[in-house]
PDB file of C-alpha atoms in Angstrom:
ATOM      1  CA  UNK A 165      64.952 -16.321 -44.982  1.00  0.00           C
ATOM      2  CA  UNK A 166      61.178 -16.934 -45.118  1.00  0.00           C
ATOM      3  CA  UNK A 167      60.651 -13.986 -42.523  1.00  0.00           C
ATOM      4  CA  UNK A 168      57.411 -14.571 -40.065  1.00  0.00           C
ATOM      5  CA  UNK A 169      55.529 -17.090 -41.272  1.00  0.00           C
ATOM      6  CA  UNK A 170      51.495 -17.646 -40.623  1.00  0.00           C
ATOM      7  CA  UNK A 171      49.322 -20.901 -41.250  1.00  0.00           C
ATOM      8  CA  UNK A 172      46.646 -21.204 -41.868  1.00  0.00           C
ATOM      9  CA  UNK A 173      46.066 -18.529 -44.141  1.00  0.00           C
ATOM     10  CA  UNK A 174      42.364 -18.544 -44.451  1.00  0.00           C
ATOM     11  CA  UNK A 175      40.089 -20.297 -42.094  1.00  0.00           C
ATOM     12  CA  UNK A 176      36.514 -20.594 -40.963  1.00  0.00           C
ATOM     13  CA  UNK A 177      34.870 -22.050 -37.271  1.00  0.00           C
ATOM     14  CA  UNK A 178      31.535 -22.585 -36.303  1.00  0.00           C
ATOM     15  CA  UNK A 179      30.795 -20.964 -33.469  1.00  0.00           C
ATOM     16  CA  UNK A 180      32.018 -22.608 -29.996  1.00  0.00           C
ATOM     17  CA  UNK A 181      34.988 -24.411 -32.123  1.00  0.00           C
ATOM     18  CA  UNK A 182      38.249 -24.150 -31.132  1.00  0.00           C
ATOM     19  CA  UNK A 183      41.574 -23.617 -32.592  1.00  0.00           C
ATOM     20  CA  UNK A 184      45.096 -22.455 -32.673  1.00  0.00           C
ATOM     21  CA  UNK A 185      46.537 -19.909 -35.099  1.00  0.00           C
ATOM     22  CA  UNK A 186      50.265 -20.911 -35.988  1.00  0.00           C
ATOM     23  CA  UNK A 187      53.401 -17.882 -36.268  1.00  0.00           C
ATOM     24  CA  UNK A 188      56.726 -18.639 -36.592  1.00  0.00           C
ATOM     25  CA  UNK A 189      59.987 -16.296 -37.266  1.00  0.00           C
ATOM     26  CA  UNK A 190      63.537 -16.818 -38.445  1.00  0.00           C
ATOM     27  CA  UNK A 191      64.868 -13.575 -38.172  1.00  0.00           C
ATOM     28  CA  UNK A 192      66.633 -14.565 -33.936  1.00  0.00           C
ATOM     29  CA  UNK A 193      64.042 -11.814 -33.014  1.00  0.00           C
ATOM     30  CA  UNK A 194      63.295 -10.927 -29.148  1.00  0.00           C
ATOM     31  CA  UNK A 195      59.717  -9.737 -29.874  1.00  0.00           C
ATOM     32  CA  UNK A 196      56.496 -10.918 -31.103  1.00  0.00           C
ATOM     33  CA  UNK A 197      53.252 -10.022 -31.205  1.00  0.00           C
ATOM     34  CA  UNK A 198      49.222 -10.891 -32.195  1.00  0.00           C
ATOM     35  CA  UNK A 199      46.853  -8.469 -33.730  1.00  0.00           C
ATOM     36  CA  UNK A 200      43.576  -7.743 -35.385  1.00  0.00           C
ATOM     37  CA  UNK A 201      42.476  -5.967 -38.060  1.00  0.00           C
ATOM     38  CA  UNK A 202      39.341  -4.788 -38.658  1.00  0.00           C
ATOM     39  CA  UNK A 203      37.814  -2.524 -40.856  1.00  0.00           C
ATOM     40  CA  UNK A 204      37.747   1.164 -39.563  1.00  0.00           C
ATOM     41  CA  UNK A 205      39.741  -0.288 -36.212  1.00  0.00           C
ATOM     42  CA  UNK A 206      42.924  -0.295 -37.319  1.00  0.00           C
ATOM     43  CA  UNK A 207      45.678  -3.304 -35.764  1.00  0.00           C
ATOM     44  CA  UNK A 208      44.696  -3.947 -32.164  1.00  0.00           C
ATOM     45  CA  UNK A 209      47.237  -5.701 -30.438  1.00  0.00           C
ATOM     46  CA  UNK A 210      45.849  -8.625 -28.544  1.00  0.00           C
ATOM     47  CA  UNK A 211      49.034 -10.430 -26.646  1.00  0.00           C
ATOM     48  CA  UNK A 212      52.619  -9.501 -27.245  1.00  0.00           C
ATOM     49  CA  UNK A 213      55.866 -11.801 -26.066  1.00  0.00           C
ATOM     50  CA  UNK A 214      59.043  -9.404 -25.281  1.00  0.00           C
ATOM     51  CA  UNK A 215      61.179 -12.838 -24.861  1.00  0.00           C
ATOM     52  CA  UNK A 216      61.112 -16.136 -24.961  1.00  0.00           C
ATOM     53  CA  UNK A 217      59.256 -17.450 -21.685  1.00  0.00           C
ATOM     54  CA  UNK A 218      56.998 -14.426 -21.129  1.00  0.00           C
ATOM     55  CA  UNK A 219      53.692 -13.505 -22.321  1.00  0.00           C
ATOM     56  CA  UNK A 220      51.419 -10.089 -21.687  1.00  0.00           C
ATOM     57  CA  UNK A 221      48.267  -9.120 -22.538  1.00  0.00           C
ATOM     58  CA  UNK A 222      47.819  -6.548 -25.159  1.00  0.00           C
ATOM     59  CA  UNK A 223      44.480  -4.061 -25.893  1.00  0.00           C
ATOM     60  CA  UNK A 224      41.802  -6.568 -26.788  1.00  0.00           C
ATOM     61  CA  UNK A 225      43.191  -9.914 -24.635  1.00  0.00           C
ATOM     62  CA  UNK A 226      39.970 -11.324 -23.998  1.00  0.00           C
ATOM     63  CA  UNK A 227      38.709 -14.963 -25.919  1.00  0.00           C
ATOM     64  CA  UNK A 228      42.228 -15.551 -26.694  1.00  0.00           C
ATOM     65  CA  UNK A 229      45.228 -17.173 -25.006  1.00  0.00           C
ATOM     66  CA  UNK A 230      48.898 -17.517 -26.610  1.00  0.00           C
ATOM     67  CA  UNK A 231      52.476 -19.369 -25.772  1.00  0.00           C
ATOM     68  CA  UNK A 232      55.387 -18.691 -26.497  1.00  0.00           C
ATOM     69  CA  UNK A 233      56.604 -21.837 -27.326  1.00  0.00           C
ATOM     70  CA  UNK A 234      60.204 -21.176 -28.199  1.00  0.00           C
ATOM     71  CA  UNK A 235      62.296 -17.962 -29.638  1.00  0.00           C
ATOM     72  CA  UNK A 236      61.071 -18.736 -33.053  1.00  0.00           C
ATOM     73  CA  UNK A 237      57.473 -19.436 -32.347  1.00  0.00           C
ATOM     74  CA  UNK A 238      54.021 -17.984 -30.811  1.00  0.00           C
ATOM     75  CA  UNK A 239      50.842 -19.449 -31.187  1.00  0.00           C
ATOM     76  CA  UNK A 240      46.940 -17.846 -30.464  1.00  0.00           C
ATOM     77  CA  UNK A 241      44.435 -19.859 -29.492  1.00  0.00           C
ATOM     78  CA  UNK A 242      41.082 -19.448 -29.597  1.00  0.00           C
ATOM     79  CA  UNK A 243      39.209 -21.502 -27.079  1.00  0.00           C
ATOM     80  CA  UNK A 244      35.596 -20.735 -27.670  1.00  0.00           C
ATOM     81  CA  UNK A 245      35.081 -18.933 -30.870  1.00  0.00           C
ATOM     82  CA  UNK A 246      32.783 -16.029 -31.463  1.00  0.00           C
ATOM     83  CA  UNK A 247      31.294 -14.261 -34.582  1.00  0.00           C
ATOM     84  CA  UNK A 248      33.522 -11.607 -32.573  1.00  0.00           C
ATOM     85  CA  UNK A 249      36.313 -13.322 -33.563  1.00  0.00           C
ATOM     86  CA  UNK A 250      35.994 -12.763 -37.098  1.00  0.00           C
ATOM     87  CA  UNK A 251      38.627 -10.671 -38.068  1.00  0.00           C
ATOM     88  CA  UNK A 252      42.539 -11.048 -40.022  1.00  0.00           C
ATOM     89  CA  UNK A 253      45.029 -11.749 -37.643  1.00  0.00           C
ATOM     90  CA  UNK A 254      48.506 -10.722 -37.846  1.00  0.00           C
ATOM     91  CA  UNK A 255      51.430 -11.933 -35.837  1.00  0.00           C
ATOM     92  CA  UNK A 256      54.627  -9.675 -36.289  1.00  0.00           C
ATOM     93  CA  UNK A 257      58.404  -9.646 -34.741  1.00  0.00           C
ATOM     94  CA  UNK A 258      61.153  -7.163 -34.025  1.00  0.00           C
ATOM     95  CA  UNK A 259      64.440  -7.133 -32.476  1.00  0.00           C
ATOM     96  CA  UNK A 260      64.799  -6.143 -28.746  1.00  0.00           C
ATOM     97  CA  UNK A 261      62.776  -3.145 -28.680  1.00  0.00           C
ATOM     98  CA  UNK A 262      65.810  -1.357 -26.428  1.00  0.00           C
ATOM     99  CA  UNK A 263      67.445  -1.423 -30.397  1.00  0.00           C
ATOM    100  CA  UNK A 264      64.392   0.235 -31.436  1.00  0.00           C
ATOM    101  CA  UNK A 265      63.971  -1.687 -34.701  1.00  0.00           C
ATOM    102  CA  UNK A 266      61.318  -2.441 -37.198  1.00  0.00           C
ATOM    103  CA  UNK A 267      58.503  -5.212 -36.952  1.00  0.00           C
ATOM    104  CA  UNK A 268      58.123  -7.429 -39.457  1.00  0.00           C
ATOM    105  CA  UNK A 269      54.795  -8.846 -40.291  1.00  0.00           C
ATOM    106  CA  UNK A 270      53.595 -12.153 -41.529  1.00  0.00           C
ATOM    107  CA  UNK A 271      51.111 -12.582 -44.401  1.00  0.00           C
ATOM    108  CA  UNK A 272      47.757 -12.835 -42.030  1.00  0.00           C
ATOM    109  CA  UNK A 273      44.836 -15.509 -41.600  1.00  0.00           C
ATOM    110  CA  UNK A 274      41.366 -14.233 -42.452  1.00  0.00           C
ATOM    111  CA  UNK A 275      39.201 -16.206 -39.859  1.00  0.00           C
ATOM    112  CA  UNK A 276      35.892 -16.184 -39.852  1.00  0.00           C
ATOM    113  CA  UNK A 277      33.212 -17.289 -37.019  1.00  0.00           C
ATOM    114  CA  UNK A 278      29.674 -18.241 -38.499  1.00  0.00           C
TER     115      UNK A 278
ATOM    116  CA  UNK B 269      48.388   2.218 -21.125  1.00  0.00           C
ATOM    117  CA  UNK B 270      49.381   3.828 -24.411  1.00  0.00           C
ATOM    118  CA  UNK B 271      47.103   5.247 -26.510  1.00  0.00           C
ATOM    119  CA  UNK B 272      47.662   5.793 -30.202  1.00  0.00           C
ATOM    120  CA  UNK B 273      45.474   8.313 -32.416  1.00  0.00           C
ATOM    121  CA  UNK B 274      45.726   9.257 -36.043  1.00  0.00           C
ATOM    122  CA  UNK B 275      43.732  11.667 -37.998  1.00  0.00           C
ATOM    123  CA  UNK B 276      42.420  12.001 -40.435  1.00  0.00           C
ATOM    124  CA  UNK B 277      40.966   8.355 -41.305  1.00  0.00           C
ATOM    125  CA  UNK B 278      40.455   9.236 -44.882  1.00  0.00           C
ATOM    126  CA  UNK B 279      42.663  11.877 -47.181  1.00  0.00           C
ATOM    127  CA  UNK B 280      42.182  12.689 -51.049  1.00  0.00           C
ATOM    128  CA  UNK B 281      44.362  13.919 -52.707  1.00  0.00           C
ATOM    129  CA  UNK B 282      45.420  15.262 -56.076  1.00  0.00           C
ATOM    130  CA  UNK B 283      48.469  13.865 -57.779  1.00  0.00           C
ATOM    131  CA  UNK B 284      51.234  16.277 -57.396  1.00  0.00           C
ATOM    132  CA  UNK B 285      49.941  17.667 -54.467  1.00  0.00           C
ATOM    133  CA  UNK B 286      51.468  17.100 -50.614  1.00  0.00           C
ATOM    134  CA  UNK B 287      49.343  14.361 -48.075  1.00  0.00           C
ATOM    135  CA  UNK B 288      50.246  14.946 -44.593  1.00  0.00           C
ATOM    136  CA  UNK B 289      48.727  12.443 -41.480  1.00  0.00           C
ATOM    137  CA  UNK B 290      49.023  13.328 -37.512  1.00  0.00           C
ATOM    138  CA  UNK B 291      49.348  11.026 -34.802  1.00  0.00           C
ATOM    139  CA  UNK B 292      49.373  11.366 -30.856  1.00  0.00           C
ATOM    140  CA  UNK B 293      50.371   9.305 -28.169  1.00  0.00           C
ATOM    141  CA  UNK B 294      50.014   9.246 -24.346  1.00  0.00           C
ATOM    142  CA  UNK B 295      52.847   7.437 -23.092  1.00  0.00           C
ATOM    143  CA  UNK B 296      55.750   9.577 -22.490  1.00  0.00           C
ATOM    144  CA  UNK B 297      57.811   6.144 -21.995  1.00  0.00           C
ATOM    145  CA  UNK B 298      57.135   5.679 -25.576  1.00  0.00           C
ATOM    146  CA  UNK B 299      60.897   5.911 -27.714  1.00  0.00           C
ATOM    147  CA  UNK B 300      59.934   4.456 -31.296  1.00  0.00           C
ATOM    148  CA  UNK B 301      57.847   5.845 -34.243  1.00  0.00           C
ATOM    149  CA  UNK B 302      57.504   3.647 -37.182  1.00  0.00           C
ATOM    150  CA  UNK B 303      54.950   3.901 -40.042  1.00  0.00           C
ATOM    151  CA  UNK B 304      53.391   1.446 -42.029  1.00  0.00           C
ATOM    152  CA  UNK B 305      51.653   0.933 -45.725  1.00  0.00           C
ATOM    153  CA  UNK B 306      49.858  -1.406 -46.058  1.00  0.00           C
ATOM    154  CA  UNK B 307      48.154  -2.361 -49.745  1.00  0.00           C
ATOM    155  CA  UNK B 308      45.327  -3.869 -50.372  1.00  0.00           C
ATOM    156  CA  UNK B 309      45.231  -7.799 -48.946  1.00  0.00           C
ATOM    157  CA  UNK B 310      49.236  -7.476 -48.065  1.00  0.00           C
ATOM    158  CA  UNK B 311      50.758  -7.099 -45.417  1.00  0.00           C
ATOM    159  CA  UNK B 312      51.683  -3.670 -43.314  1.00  0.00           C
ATOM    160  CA  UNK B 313      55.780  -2.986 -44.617  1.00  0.00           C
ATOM    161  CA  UNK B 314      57.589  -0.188 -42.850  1.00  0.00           C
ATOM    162  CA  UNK B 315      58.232   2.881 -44.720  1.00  0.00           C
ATOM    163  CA  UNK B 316      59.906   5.142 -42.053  1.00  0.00           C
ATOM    164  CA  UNK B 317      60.596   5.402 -38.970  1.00  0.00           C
ATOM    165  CA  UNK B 318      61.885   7.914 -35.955  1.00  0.00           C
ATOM    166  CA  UNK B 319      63.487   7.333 -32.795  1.00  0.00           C
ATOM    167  CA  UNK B 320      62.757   9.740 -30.003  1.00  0.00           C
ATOM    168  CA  UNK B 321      66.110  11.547 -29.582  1.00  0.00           C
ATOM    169  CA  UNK B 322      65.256  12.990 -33.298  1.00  0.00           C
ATOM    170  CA  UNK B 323      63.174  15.720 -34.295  1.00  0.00           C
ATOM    171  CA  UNK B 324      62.864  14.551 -38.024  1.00  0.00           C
ATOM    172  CA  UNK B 325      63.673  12.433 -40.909  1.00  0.00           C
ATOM    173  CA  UNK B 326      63.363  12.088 -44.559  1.00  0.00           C
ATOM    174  CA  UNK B 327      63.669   9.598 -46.978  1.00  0.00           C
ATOM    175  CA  UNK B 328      62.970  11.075 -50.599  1.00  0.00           C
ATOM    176  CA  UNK B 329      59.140  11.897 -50.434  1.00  0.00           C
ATOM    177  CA  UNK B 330      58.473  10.817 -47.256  1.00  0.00           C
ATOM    178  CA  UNK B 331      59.614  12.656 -43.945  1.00  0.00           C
ATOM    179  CA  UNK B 332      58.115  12.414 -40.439  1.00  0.00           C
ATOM    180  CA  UNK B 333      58.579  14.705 -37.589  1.00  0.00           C
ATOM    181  CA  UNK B 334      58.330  14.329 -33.973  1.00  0.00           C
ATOM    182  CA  UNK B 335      57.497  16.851 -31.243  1.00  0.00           C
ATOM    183  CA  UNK B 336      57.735  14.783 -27.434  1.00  0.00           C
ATOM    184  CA  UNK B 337      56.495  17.866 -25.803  1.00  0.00           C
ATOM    185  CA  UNK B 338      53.244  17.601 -27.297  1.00  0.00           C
ATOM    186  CA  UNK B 339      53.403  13.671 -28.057  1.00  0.00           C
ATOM    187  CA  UNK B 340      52.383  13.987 -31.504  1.00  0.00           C
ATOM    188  CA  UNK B 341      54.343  12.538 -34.848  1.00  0.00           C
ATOM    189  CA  UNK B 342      53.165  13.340 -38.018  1.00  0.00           C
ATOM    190  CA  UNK B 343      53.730  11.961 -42.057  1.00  0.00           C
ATOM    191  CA  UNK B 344      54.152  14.097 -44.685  1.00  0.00           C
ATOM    192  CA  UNK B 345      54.805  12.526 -48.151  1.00  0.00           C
ATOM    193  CA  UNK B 346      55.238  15.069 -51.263  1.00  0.00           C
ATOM    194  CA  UNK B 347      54.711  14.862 -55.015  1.00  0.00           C
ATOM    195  CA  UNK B 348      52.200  12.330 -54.239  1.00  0.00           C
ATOM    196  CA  UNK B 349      51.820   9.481 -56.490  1.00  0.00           C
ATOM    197  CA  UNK B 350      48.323   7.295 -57.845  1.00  0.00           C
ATOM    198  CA  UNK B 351      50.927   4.056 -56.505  1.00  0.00           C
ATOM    199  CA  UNK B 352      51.008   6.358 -52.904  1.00  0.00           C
ATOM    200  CA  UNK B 353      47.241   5.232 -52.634  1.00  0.00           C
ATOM    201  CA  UNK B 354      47.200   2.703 -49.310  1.00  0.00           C
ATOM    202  CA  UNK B 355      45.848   2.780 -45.927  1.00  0.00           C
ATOM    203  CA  UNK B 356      48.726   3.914 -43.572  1.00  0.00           C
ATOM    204  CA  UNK B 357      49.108   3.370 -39.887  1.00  0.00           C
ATOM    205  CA  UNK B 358      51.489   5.437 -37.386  1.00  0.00           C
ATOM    206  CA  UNK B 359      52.618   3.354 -34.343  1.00  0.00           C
ATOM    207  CA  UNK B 360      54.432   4.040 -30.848  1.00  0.00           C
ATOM    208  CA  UNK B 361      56.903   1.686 -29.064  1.00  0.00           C
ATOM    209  CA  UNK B 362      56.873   1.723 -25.203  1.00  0.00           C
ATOM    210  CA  UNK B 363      60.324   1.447 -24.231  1.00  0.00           C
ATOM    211  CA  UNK B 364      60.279  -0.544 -20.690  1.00  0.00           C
ATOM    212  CA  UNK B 365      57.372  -2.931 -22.121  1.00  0.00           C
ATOM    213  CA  UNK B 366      58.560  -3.257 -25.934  1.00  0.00           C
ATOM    214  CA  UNK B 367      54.748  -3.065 -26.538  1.00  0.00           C
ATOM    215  CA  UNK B 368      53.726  -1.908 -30.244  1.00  0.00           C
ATOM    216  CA  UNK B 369      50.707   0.293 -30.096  1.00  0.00           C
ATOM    217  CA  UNK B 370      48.727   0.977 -33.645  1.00  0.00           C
ATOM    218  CA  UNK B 371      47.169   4.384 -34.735  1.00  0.00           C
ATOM    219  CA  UNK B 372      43.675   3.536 -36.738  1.00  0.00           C
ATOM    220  CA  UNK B 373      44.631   4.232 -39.967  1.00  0.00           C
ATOM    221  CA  UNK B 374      44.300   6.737 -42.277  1.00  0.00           C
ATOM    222  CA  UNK B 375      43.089   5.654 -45.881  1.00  0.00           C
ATOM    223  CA  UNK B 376      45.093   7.774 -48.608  1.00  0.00           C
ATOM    224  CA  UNK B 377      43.861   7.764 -51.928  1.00  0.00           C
ATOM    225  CA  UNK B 378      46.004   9.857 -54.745  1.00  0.00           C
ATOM    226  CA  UNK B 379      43.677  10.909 -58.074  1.00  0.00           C
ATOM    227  CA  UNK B 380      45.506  11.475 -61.191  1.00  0.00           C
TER     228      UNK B 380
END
């Protein structure tokens, strides 16, 4: 099992550009989720998915849209980037969270917006 | 919404000695506790967690405690160890929303 899986890895825009940021689990979990990290700020969740077919908006939702485009996949997508935007992102997954069970995180893109 | 806050953000410690970390929360629908290490450029791994119909658990060094009356969870890892040294990050699960709310972090760095 490869676990949650991120591409790219590393990746920098211009400001303005676009662009999606890839996740994609094989563990048959419920749950997924988007965050930041940034330095002092801890993860802020941006958009979280507790199923396939619904989407809601986390703490910092703003500049950034997602999909859940099956159970195994959820994508971010930047539509306008922003030096803002610079940041790692992490997308994670978990079992139904009624079983209470641990989130598994994928290896992160560091983005940055110049 | 939830609201997540861990103290301190730093901690020094000397090896041997006992690190402990606090965390609060605001939702009372919140049911899940884990915690998370994560190393320099890696990923956040879960090193314990605690559900809310427990008051504590331990794993060798590491136990956390819970107290739902007050809303706070703290860490406590003994016998600290230089390879202990990592930033660590306390969470809360909201049980209706399955939303995963982060603490800030507390950077933990063990001194021979």
């Amino acid at each position: 099992n490869a676990g949650v899986t991120q591409t790219p890895k590393f990746q920098v825009l211009k400001t303005g550009q676009s662009m999606t940021l890839q996740c994609a689990q094989d563990m048959n979990h419920n749950s997924m989720y988007w965050y930041r990290q940034d330095p002092g700020m801890g993860l802020r969740l941006i958009y979280y998915s507790a199923s396939e077919g619904t989407t809601d908006k986390g703490e910092v939702p703003n500049g950034y849209n997602v999909s859940r485009l099956n159970k195994r996949e959820f994508s971010l997508r930047l539509e306008s980037a922003a030096p803002s935007q610079t940041s790692v992102y992490f997308c994670a997954s978990s079992k139904n969270g009624q079983l209470n069970t641990e989130a598994f995180f994928g290896q992160g893109t560091r983005l940055t917006v110049v | 919404g939830e609201n997540v806050e861990q103290h301190p953000s730093t901690l020094s410690v000397q090896e041997g000695d006992s690190a402990v970390i606090k965390c609060t929360y605001s939702d009372s629908a919140s049911n899940y506790f884990p915690w998370y290490k994560q190393e320099l450029g890696k990923r956040p791994q879960l090193i314990i967690d605690i559900r809310s119909n427990v008051g504590e658990k331990k794993d060798q060094r590491i136990a956390v405690t819970l107290n739902k009356t007050a809303k706070h969870f703290s860490l406590h890892i003994t016998e600290t160890q230089p390879e202990d040294s990592a930033v660590y990050f306390c969470a809360a699960r909201q049980i209706d929303t399955d939303k995963l709310i982060f603490g800030t972090g507390t950077r933990l760095q063990v001194f021979p």
